[in-house]
Coordinates of C-alpha atoms in Angstrom, one line a residue:
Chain A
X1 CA 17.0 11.7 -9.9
X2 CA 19.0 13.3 -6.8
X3 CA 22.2 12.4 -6.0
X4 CA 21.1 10.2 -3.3
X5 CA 19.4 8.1 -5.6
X6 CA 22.3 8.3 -8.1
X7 CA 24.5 7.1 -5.6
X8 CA 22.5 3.9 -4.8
X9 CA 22.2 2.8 -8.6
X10 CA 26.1 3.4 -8.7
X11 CA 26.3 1.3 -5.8
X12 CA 24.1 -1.5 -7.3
X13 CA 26.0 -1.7 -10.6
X14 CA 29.2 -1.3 -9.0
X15 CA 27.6 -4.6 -6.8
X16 CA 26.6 -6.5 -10.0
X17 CA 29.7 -5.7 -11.8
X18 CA 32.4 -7.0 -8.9
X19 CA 29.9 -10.6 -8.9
X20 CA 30.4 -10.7 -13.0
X21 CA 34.0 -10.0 -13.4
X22 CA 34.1 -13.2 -10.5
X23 CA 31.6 -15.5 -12.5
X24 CA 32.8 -17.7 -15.7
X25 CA 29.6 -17.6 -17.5
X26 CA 27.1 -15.0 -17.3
X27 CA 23.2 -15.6 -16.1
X28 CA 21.0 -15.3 -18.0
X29 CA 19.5 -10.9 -18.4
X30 CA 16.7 -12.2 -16.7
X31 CA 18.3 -13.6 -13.4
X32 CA 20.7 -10.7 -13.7
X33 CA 17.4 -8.4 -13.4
X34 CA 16.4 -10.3 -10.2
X35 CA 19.8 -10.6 -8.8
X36 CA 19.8 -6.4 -9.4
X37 CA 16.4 -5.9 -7.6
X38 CA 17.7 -7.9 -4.3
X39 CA 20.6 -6.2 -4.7
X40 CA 19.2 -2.3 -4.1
X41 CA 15.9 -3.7 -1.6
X42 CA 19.3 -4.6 0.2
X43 CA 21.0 -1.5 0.0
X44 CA 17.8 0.3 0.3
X45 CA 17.2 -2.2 3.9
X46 CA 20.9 -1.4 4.8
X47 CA 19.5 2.6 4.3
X48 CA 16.8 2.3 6.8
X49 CA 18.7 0.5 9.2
X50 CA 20.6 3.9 9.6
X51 CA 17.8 6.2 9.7
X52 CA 16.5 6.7 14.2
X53 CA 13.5 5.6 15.3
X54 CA 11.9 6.5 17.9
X55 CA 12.2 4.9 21.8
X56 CA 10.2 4.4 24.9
X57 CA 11.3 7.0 27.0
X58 CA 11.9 5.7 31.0
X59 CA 8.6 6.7 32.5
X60 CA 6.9 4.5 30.4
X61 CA 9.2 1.1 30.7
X62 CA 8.5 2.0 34.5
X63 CA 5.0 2.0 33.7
X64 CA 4.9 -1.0 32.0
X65 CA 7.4 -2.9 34.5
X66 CA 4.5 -2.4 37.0
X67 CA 2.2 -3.3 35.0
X68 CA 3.7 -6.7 34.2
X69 CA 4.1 -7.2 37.7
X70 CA 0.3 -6.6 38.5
X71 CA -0.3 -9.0 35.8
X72 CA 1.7 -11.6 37.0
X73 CA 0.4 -11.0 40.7
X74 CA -3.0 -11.3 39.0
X75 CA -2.0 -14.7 37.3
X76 CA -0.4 -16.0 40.1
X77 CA -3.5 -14.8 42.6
X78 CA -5.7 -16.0 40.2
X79 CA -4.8 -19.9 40.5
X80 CA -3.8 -20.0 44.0
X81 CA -7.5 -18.4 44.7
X82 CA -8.9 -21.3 42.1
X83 CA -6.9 -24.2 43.6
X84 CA -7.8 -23.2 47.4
X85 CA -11.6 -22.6 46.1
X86 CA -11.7 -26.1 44.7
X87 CA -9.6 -27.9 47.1
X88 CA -13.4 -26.8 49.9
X89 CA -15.1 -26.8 47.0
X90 CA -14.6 -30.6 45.3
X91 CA -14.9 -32.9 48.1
X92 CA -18.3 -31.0 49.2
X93 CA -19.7 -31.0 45.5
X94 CA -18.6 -34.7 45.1
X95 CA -20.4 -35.3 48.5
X96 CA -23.2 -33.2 47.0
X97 CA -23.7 -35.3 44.3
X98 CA -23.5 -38.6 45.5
X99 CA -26.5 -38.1 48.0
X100 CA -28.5 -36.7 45.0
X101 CA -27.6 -39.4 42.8
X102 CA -29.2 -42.1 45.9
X103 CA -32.1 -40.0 46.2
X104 CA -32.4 -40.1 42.7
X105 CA -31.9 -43.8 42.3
X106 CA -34.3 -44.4 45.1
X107 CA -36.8 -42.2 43.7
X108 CA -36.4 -43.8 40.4
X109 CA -36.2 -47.6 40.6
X110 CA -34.7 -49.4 37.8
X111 CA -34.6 -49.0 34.3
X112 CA -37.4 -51.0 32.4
X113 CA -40.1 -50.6 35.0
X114 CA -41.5 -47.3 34.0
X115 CA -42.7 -46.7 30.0
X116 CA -40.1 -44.6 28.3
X117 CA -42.0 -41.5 26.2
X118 CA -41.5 -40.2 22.4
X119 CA -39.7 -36.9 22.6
X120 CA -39.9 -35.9 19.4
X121 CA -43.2 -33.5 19.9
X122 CA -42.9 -32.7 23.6
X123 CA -41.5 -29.7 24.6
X124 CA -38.3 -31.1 26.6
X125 CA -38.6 -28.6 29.9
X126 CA -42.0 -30.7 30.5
X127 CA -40.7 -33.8 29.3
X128 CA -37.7 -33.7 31.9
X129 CA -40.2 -32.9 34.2
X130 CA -42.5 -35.8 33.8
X131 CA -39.5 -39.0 33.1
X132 CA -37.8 -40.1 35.8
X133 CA -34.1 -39.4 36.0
X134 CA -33.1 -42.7 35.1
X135 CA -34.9 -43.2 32.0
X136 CA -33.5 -39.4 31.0
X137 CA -30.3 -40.9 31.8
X138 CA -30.9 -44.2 29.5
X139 CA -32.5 -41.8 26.6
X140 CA -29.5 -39.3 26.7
X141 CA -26.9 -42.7 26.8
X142 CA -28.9 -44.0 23.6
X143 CA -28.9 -40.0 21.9
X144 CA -24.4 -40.3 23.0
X145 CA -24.5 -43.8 21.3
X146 CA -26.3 -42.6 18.2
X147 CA -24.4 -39.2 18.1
X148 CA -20.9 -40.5 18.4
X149 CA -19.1 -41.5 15.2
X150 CA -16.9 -44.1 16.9
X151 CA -20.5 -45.8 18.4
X152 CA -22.7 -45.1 15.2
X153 CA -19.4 -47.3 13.4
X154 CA -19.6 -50.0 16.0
X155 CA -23.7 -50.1 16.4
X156 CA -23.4 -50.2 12.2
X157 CA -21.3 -53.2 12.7
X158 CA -23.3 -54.3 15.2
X159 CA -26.4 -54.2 12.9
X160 CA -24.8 -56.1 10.0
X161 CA -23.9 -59.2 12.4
X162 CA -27.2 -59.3 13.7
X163 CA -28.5 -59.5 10.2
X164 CA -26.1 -62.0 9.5
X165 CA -27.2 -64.4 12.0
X166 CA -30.3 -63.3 11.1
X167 CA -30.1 -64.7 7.8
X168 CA -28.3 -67.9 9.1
X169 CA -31.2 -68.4 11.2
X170 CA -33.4 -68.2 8.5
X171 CA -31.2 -71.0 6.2
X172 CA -31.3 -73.5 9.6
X173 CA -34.7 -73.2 10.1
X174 CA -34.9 -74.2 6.4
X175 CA -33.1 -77.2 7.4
X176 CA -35.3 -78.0 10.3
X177 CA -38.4 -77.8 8.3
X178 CA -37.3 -80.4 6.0
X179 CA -35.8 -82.7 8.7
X180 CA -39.1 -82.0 10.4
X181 CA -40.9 -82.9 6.9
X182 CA -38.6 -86.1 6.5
X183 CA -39.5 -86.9 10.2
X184 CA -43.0 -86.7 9.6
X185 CA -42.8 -88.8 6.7
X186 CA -41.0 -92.0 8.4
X187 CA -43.8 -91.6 10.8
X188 CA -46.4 -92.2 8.8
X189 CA -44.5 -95.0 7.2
X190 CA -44.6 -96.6 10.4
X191 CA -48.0 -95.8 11.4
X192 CA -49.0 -96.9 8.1
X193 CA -46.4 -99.3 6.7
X194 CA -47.1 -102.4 8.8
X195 CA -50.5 -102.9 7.8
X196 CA -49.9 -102.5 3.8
X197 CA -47.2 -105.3 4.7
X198 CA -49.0 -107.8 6.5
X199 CA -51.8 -106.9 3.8
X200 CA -49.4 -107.5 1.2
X201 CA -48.1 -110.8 2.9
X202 CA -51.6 -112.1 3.4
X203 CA -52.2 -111.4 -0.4
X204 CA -49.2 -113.3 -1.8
X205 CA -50.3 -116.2 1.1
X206 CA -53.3 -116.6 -0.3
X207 CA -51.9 -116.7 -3.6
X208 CA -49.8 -118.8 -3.1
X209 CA -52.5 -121.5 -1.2
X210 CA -54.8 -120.8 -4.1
Chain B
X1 CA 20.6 -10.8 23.5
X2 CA 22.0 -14.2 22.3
X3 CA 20.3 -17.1 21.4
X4 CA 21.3 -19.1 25.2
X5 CA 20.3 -16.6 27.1
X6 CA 17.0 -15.5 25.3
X7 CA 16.5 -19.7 26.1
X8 CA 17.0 -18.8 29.3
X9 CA 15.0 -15.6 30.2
X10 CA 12.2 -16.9 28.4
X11 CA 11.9 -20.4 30.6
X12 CA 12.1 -17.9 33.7
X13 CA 9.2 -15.9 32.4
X14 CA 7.8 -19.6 32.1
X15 CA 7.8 -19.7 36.1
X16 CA 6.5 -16.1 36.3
X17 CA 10.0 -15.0 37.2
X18 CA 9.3 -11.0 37.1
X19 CA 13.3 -10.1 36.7
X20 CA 12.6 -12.5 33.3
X21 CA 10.3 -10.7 32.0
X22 CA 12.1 -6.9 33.1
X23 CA 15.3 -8.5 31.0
X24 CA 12.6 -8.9 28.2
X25 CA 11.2 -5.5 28.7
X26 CA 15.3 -4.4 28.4
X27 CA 15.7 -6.6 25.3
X28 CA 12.8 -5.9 23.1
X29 CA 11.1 -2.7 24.0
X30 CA 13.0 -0.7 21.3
X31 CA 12.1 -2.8 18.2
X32 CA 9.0 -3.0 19.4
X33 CA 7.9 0.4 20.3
X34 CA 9.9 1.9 16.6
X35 CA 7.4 -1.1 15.6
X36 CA 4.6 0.3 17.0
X37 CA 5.0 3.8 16.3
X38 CA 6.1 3.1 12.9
X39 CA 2.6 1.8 12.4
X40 CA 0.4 4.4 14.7
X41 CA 2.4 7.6 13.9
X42 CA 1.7 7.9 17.1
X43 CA 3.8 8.4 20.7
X44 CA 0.7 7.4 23.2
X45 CA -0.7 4.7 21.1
X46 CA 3.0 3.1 20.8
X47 CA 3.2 3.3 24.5
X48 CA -0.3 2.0 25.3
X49 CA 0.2 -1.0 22.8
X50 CA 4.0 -1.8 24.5
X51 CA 2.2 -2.2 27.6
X52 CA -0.5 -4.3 26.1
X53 CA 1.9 -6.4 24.6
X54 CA 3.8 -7.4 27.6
X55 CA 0.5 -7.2 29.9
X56 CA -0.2 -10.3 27.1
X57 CA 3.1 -12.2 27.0
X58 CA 2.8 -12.5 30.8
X59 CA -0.5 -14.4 30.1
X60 CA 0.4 -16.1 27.1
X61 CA 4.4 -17.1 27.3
X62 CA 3.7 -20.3 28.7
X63 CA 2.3 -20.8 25.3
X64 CA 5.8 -20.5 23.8
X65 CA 7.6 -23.8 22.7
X66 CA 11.3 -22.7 22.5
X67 CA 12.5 -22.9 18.5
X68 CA 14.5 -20.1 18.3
X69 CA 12.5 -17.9 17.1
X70 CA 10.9 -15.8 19.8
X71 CA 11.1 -12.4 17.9
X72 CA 9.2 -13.4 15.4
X73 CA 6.3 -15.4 17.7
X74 CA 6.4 -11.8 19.7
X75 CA 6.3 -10.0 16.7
X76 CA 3.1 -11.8 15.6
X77 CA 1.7 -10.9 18.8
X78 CA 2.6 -7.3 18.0
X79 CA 1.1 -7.7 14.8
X80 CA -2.1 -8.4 16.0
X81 CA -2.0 -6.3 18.5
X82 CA -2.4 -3.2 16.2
X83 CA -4.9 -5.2 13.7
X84 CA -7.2 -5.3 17.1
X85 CA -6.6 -1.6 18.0
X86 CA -7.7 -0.7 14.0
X87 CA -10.3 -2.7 13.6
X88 CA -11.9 -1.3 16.9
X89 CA -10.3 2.4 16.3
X90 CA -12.3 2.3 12.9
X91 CA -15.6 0.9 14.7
X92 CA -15.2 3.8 17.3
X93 CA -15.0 6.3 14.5
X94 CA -18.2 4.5 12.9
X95 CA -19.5 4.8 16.1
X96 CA -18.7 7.9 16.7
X97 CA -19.7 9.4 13.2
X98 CA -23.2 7.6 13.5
X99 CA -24.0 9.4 17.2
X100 CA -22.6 12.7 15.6
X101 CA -20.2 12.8 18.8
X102 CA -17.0 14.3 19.0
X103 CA -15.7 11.0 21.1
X104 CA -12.5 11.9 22.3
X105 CA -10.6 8.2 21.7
X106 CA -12.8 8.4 18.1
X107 CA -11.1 11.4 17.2
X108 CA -7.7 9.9 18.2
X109 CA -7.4 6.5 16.9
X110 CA -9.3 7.7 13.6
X111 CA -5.7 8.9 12.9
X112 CA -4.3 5.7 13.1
X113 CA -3.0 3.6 9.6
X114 CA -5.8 1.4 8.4
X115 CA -3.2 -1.6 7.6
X116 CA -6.1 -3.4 5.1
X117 CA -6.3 -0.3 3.1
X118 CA -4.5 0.1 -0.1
X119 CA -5.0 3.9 -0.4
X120 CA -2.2 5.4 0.9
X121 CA -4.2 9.1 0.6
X122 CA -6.9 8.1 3.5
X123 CA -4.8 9.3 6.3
X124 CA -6.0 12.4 8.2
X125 CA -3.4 15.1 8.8
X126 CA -1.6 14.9 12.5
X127 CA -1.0 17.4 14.7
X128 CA 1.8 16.6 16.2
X129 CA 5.3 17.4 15.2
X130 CA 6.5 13.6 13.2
X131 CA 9.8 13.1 11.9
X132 CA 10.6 13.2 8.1
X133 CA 10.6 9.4 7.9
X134 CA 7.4 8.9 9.6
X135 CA 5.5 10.8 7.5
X136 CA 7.1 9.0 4.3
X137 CA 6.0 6.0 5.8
X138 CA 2.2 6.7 5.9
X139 CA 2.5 7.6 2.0
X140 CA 3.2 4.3 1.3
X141 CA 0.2 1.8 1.1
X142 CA -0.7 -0.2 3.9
X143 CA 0.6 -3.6 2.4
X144 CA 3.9 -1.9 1.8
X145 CA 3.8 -0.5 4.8
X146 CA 3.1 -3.1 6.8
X147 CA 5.4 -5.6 5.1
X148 CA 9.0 -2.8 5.7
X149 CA 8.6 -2.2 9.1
X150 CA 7.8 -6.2 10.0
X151 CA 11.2 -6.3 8.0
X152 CA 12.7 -4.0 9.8
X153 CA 11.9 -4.1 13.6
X154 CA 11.6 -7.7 13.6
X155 CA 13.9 -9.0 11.1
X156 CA 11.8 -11.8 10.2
X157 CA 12.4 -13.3 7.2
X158 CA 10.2 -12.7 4.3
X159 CA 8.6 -16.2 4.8
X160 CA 8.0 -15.6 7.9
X161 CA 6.1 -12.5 7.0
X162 CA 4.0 -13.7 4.1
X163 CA 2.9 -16.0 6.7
X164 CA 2.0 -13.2 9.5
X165 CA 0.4 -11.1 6.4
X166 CA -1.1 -13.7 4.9
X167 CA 0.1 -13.2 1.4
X168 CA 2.2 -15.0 -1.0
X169 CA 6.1 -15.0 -0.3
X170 CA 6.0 -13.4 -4.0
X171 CA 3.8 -10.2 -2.8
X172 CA 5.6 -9.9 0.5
X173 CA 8.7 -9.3 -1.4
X174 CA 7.3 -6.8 -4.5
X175 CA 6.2 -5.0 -1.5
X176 CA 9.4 -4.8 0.8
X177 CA 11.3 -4.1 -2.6
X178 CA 8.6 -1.7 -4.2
X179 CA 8.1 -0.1 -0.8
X180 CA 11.5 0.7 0.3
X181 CA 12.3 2.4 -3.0
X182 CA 9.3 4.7 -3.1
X183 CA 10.2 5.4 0.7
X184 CA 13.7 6.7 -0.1
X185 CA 12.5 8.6 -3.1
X186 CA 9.7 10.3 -0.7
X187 CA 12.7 11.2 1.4
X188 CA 14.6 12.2 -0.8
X189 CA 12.1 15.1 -2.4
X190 CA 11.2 15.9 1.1
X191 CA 14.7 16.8 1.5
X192 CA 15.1 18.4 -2.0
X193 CA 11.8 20.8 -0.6
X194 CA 13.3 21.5 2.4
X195 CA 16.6 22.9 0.5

């Protein structure tokens, strides 16, 4: 060990020696170990702290000044040019697509008039090609509806109150078959019952004469 | 520079104020380039990545959300800065090595440290004239390598750069501690040669 070395472990037990005359009870050797390592990656930090390094020498901080300024001229060119692009280009696109969008609609009528198609074996180049707009429109709303999370929770919910009324339809129409049955009953009663009673009356008349 | 007035510079550079970013150039181009070279070995790729890095923060400090701790959000930048210049130094050599070429910027950047690398012994021999200290550094592994000079340029804390490495907070300091004591004891036979 050189002396340069020797002189660092000198300084870390002289370190470690100063904290334990100052402490009342000893750590355990463990945590003294520890405190020892921080100790000399400290002095040994301390050490490189002191040794040069190397700088940029001027020519290149000129260098880079200019180059931060190019940047920044860049950056700064870059969203004037977008903003005065878009400030022609927005209102003319908007404008654009509006008179597309009427063509379009008067092209395509209404939803519901035309027969939508089964993508699922077409190739979809053709397929665009041969469906109106619209009903692309409707089918790609319905794919959105299916896709989304939020939609697929709600069209779930959706489903399970339709079967509930469902299933409530089915218990009234229970009920309306048997009021219908009870209904259908009374009539015949009545489309029967008079006769049996005047039978039955002229029966116990006779009886009763006899 | 103190804490109010780095607060300061930086929300100029926020508004593209170029004498922000020159008082940022004044402040941080020392650490950074030692940084830099410290990990190259070399003086041209140190300059070329000092340039990049500001060329960057022009574009990216409106990212920065004032917390106090610019260095160590620039040094992160830095960081991964010379992982980029590596990885595509080591694809050029590839490159280079499958086209049997003698590819100029291959033959260069070949040199440079490969900071995933473990094997301290992978480094070809320079030709330029490095200081003592330098080439102790590129004895050292990568990791420890890596993990000291963060320390030192940045003075990050070792948190801080467990996070940047990726590593545990345990390995980043076994490293720095492990590191920095092989370091001086590599100095200190160099100088025991040289007497």
């Amino acid at each position: 060990m050189n002396q340069d070395l020797r002189q660092l472990e000198n300084e870390v037990e002289a370190m470690l020696a100063t904290w334990s005359d100052s402490l009342d009870v000893l750590p355990p050797p463990g945590t003294w170990e520890c405190l020892g390592v921080a100790v000399r990656r400290e002095l040994n930090e301390v050490w490189l702290d002191d040794q040069a390094s190397p700088t940029p020498d001027s020519a290149t901080l000129a260098r880079i000044r200019q180059a931060v300024r190019t940047e920044l001229n860049r950056v700064s060119n870059g969203w004037a040019g977008t903003f005065r692009r878009w400030r022609v280009r927005l209102p003319v696109a908007a404008a654009a697509a509006i008179v597309i969008g009427m063509v379009l609609l008067h092209q395509a009528g209404w939803p519901g008039s035309r027969p939508t198609s089964n993508t699922a074996d077409r190739d979809s180049r053709s397929y665009a090609l041969s469906v109106d707009p619209l009903t692309l429109f409707v089918e790609a709303a319905n794919n959105v509806w299916a896709g989304d999370p939020l939609t697929a929770a709600i069209d779930t919910d959706l489903e399970s109150l339709e079967e509930g009324l469902g299933r409530a339809r089915t218990a009234n129409d229970g009920v309306q078959d048997a009021l219908d049955d009870i209904d259908e009953r009374i009539d015949d009663l009545f489309e029967s019952g008079p006769i049996d009673v005047l039978g039955r009356l002229e029966n116990t008349q006779a009886g009763a004469v006899g | 520079m103190e804490a109010e007035r780095i607060a300061e510079v930086i929300a100029r550079a926020q508004q593209r104020d170029p004498g922000a970013f020159d008082a940022l150039i004044e402040a941080y181009s020392d650490r950074l380039y030692g940084y830099f070279y410290r990990l190259t070995g070399r003086r041209d790729d140190a300059d070329d990545l000092l340039q990049d890095l500001f060329v960057r923060l022009v574009r990216r400090i409106g990212e920065y959300q004032h917390d106090g701790r610019f260095d160590a959000w620039l040094f992160r930048i830095a960081t991964n800065l010379v992982r980029d210049r590596v990885r595509r130094a080591r694809r050029a050599r590839t490159t280079a090595l499958d086209q049997d070429e003698g590819d100029e910027e291959a033959g260069l950047l070949a040199r440079l440290p490969d900071p995933s690398a473990e094997d301290p012994g992978e480094l070809a021999p320079r030709s330029e004239q490095v200081d003592r200290l330098q080439g102790a550094i590129e004895r050292l592994s990568a990791g420890e390598r890596e993990v000291i000079v963060l320390r030192h340029f940045s003075q990050m804390s070792f948190r801080e750069i467990a996070d940047v490495m990726g590593t545990p907070l345990g390995t980043a300091l076994a490293r720095a501690h492990r590191g920095l004591s092989r370091l001086r004891e590599l100095m200190n036979d160099e100088e025991a040669r040289e007497s």
